mmCIF file with all atom_site columns, C-alpha atoms in Angstrom:
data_model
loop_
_atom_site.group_PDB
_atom_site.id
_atom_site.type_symbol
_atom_site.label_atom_id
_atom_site.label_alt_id
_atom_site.label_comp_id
_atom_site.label_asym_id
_atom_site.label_entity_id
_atom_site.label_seq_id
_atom_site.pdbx_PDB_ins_code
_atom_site.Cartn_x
_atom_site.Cartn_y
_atom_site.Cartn_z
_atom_site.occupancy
_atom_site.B_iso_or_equiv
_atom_site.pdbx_formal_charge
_atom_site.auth_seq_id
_atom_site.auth_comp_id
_atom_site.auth_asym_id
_atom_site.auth_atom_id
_atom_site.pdbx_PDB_model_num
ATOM 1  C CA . UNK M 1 1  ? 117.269 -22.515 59.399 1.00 0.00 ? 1  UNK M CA 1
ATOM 2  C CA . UNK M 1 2  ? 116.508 -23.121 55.670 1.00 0.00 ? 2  UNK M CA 1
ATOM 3  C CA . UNK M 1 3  ? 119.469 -23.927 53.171 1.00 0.00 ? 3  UNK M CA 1
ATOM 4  C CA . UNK M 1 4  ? 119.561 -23.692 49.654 1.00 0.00 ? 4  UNK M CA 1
ATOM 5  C CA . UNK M 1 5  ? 121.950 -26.487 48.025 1.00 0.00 ? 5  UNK M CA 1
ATOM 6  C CA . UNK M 1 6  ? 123.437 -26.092 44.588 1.00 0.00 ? 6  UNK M CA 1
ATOM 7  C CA . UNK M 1 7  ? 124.337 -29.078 42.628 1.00 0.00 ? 7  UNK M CA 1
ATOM 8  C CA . UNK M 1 8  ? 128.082 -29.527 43.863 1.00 0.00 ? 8  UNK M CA 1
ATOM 9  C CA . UNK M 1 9  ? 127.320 -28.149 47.282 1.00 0.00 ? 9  UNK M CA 1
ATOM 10 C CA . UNK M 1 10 ? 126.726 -30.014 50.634 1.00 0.00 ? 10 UNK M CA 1
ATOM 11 C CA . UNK M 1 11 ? 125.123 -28.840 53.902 1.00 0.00 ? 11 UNK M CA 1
ATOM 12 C CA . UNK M 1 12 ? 126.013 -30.782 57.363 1.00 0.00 ? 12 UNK M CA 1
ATOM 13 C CA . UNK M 1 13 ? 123.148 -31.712 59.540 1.00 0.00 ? 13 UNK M CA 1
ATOM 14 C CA . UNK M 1 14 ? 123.940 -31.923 63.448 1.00 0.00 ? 14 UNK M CA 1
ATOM 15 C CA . UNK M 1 15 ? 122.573 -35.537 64.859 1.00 0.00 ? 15 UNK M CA 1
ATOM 16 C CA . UNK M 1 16 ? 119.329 -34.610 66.540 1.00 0.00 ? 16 UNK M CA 1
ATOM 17 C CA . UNK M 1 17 ? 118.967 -31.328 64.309 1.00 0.00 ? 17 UNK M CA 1
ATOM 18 C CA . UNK M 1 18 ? 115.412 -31.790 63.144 1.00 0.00 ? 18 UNK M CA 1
ATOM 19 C CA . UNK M 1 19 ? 115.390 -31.390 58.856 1.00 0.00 ? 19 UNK M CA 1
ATOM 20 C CA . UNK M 1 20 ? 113.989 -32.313 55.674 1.00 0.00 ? 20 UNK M CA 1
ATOM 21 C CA . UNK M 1 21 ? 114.447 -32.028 52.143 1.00 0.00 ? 21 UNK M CA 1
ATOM 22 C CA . UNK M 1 22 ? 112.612 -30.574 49.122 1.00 0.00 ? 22 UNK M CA 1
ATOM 23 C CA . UNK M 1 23 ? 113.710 -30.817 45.936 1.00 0.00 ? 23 UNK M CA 1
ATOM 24 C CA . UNK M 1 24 ? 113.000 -27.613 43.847 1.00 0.00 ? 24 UNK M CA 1
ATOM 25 C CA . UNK M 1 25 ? 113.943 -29.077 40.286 1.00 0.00 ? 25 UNK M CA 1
ATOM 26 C CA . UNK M 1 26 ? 113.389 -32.276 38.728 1.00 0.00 ? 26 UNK M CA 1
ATOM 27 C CA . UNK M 1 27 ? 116.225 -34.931 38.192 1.00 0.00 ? 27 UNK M CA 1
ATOM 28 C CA . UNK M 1 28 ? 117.174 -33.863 41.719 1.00 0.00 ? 28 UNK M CA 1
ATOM 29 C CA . UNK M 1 29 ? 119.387 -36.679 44.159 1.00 0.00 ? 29 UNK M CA 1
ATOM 30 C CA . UNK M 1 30 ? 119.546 -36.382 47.420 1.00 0.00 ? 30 UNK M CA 1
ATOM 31 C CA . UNK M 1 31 ? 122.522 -38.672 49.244 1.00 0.00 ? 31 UNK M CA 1
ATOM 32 C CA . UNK M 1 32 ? 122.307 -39.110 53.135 1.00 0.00 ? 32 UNK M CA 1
ATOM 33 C CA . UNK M 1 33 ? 125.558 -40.662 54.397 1.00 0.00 ? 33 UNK M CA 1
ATOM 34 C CA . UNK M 1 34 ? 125.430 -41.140 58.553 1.00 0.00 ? 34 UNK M CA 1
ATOM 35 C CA . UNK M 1 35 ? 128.706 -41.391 60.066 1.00 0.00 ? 35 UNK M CA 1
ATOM 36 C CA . UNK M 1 36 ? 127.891 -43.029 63.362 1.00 0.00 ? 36 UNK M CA 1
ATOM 37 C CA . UNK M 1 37 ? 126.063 -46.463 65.103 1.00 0.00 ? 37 UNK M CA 1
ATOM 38 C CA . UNK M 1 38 ? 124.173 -44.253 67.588 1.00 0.00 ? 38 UNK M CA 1
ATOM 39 C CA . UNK M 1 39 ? 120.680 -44.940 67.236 1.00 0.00 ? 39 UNK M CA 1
ATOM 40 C CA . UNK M 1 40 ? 117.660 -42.578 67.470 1.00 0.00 ? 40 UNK M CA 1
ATOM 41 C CA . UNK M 1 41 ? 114.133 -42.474 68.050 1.00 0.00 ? 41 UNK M CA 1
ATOM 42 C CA . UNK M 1 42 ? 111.767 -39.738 66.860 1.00 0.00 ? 42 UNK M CA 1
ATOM 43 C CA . UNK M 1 43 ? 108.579 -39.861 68.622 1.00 0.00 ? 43 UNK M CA 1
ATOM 44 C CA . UNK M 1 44 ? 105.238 -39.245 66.298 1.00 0.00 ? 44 UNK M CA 1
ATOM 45 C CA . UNK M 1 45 ? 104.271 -36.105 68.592 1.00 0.00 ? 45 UNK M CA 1
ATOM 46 C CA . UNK M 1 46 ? 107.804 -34.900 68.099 1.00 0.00 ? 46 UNK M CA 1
ATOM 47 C CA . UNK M 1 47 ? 107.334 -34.951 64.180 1.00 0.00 ? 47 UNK M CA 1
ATOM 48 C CA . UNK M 1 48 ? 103.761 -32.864 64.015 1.00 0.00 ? 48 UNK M CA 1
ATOM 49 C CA . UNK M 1 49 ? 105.391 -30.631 66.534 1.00 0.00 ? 49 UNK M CA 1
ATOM 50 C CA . UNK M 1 50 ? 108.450 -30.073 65.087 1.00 0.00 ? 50 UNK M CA 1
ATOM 51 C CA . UNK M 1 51 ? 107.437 -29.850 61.363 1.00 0.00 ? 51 UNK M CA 1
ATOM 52 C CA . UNK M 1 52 ? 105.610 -26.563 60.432 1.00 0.00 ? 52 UNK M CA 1
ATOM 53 C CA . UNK M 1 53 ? 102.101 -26.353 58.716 1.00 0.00 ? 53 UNK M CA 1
ATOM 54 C CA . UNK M 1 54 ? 103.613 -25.479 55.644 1.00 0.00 ? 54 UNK M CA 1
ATOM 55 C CA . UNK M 1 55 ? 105.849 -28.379 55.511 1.00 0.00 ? 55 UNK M CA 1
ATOM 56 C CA . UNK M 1 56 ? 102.757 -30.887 55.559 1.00 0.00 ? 56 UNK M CA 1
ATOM 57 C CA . UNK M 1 57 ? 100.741 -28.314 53.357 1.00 0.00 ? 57 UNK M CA 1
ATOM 58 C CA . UNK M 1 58 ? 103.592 -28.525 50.245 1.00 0.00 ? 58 UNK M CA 1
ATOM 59 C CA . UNK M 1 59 ? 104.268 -32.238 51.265 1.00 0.00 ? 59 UNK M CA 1
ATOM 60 C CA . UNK M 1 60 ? 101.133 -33.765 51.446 1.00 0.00 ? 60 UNK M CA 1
ATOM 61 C CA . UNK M 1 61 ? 98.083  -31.092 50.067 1.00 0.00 ? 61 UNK M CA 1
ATOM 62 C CA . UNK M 1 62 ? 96.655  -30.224 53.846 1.00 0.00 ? 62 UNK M CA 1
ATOM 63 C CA . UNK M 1 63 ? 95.239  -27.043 54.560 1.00 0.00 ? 63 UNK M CA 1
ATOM 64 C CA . UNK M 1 64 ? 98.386  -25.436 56.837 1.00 0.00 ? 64 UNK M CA 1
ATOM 65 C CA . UNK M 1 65 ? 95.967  -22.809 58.465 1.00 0.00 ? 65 UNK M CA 1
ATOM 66 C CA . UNK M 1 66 ? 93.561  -26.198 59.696 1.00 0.00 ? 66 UNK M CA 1
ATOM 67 C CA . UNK M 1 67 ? 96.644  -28.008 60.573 1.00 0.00 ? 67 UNK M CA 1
ATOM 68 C CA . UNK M 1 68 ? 98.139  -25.218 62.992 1.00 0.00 ? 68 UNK M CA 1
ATOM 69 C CA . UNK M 1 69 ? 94.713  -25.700 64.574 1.00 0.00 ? 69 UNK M CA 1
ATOM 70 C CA . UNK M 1 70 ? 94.769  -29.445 64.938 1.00 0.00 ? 70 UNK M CA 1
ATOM 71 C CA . UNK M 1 71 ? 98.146  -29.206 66.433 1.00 0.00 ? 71 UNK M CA 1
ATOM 72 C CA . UNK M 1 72 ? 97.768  -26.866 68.926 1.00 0.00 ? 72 UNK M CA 1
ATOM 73 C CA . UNK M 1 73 ? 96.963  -29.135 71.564 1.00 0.00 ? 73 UNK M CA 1
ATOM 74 C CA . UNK M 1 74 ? 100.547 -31.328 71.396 1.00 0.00 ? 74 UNK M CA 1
ATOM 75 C CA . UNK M 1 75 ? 103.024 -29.866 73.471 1.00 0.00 ? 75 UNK M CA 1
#
């Protein structure tokens, strides 16, 4: 699920829901507010598995179509 936020607009995240934010223009603020003391733990595997090629690709320069290769292997 992708969302598009406009400046006055929120989007709810469900705890657990896995997400991340890009901003598309600059001067852009992002406020997280958590509303509970339950705590979580994300494993490493969970993050390359759960994040697409793409995501790493626009985040960090790496070649997606490599990536997808290198990942394979985590279930």
């Amino acid at each position: 699920m992708a969302s598009r936020v406009k400046p006055a607009q929120t989007v709810y995240i469900p705890m657990g829901w896995w997400h991340w934010q890009t901003a598309t223009m600059d001067n852009t603020h992002f406020v997280a507010v958590f509303d509970n003391n339950a705590t979580q733990i994300e494993f490493g595997s969970d993050i390359l598995r759960k994040t697409t090629p793409e995501v790493f690709q626009m985040i960090y320069g790496m070649n997606a179509a490599q990536l997808a290769d290198v990942h394979k292997p985590i279930d």
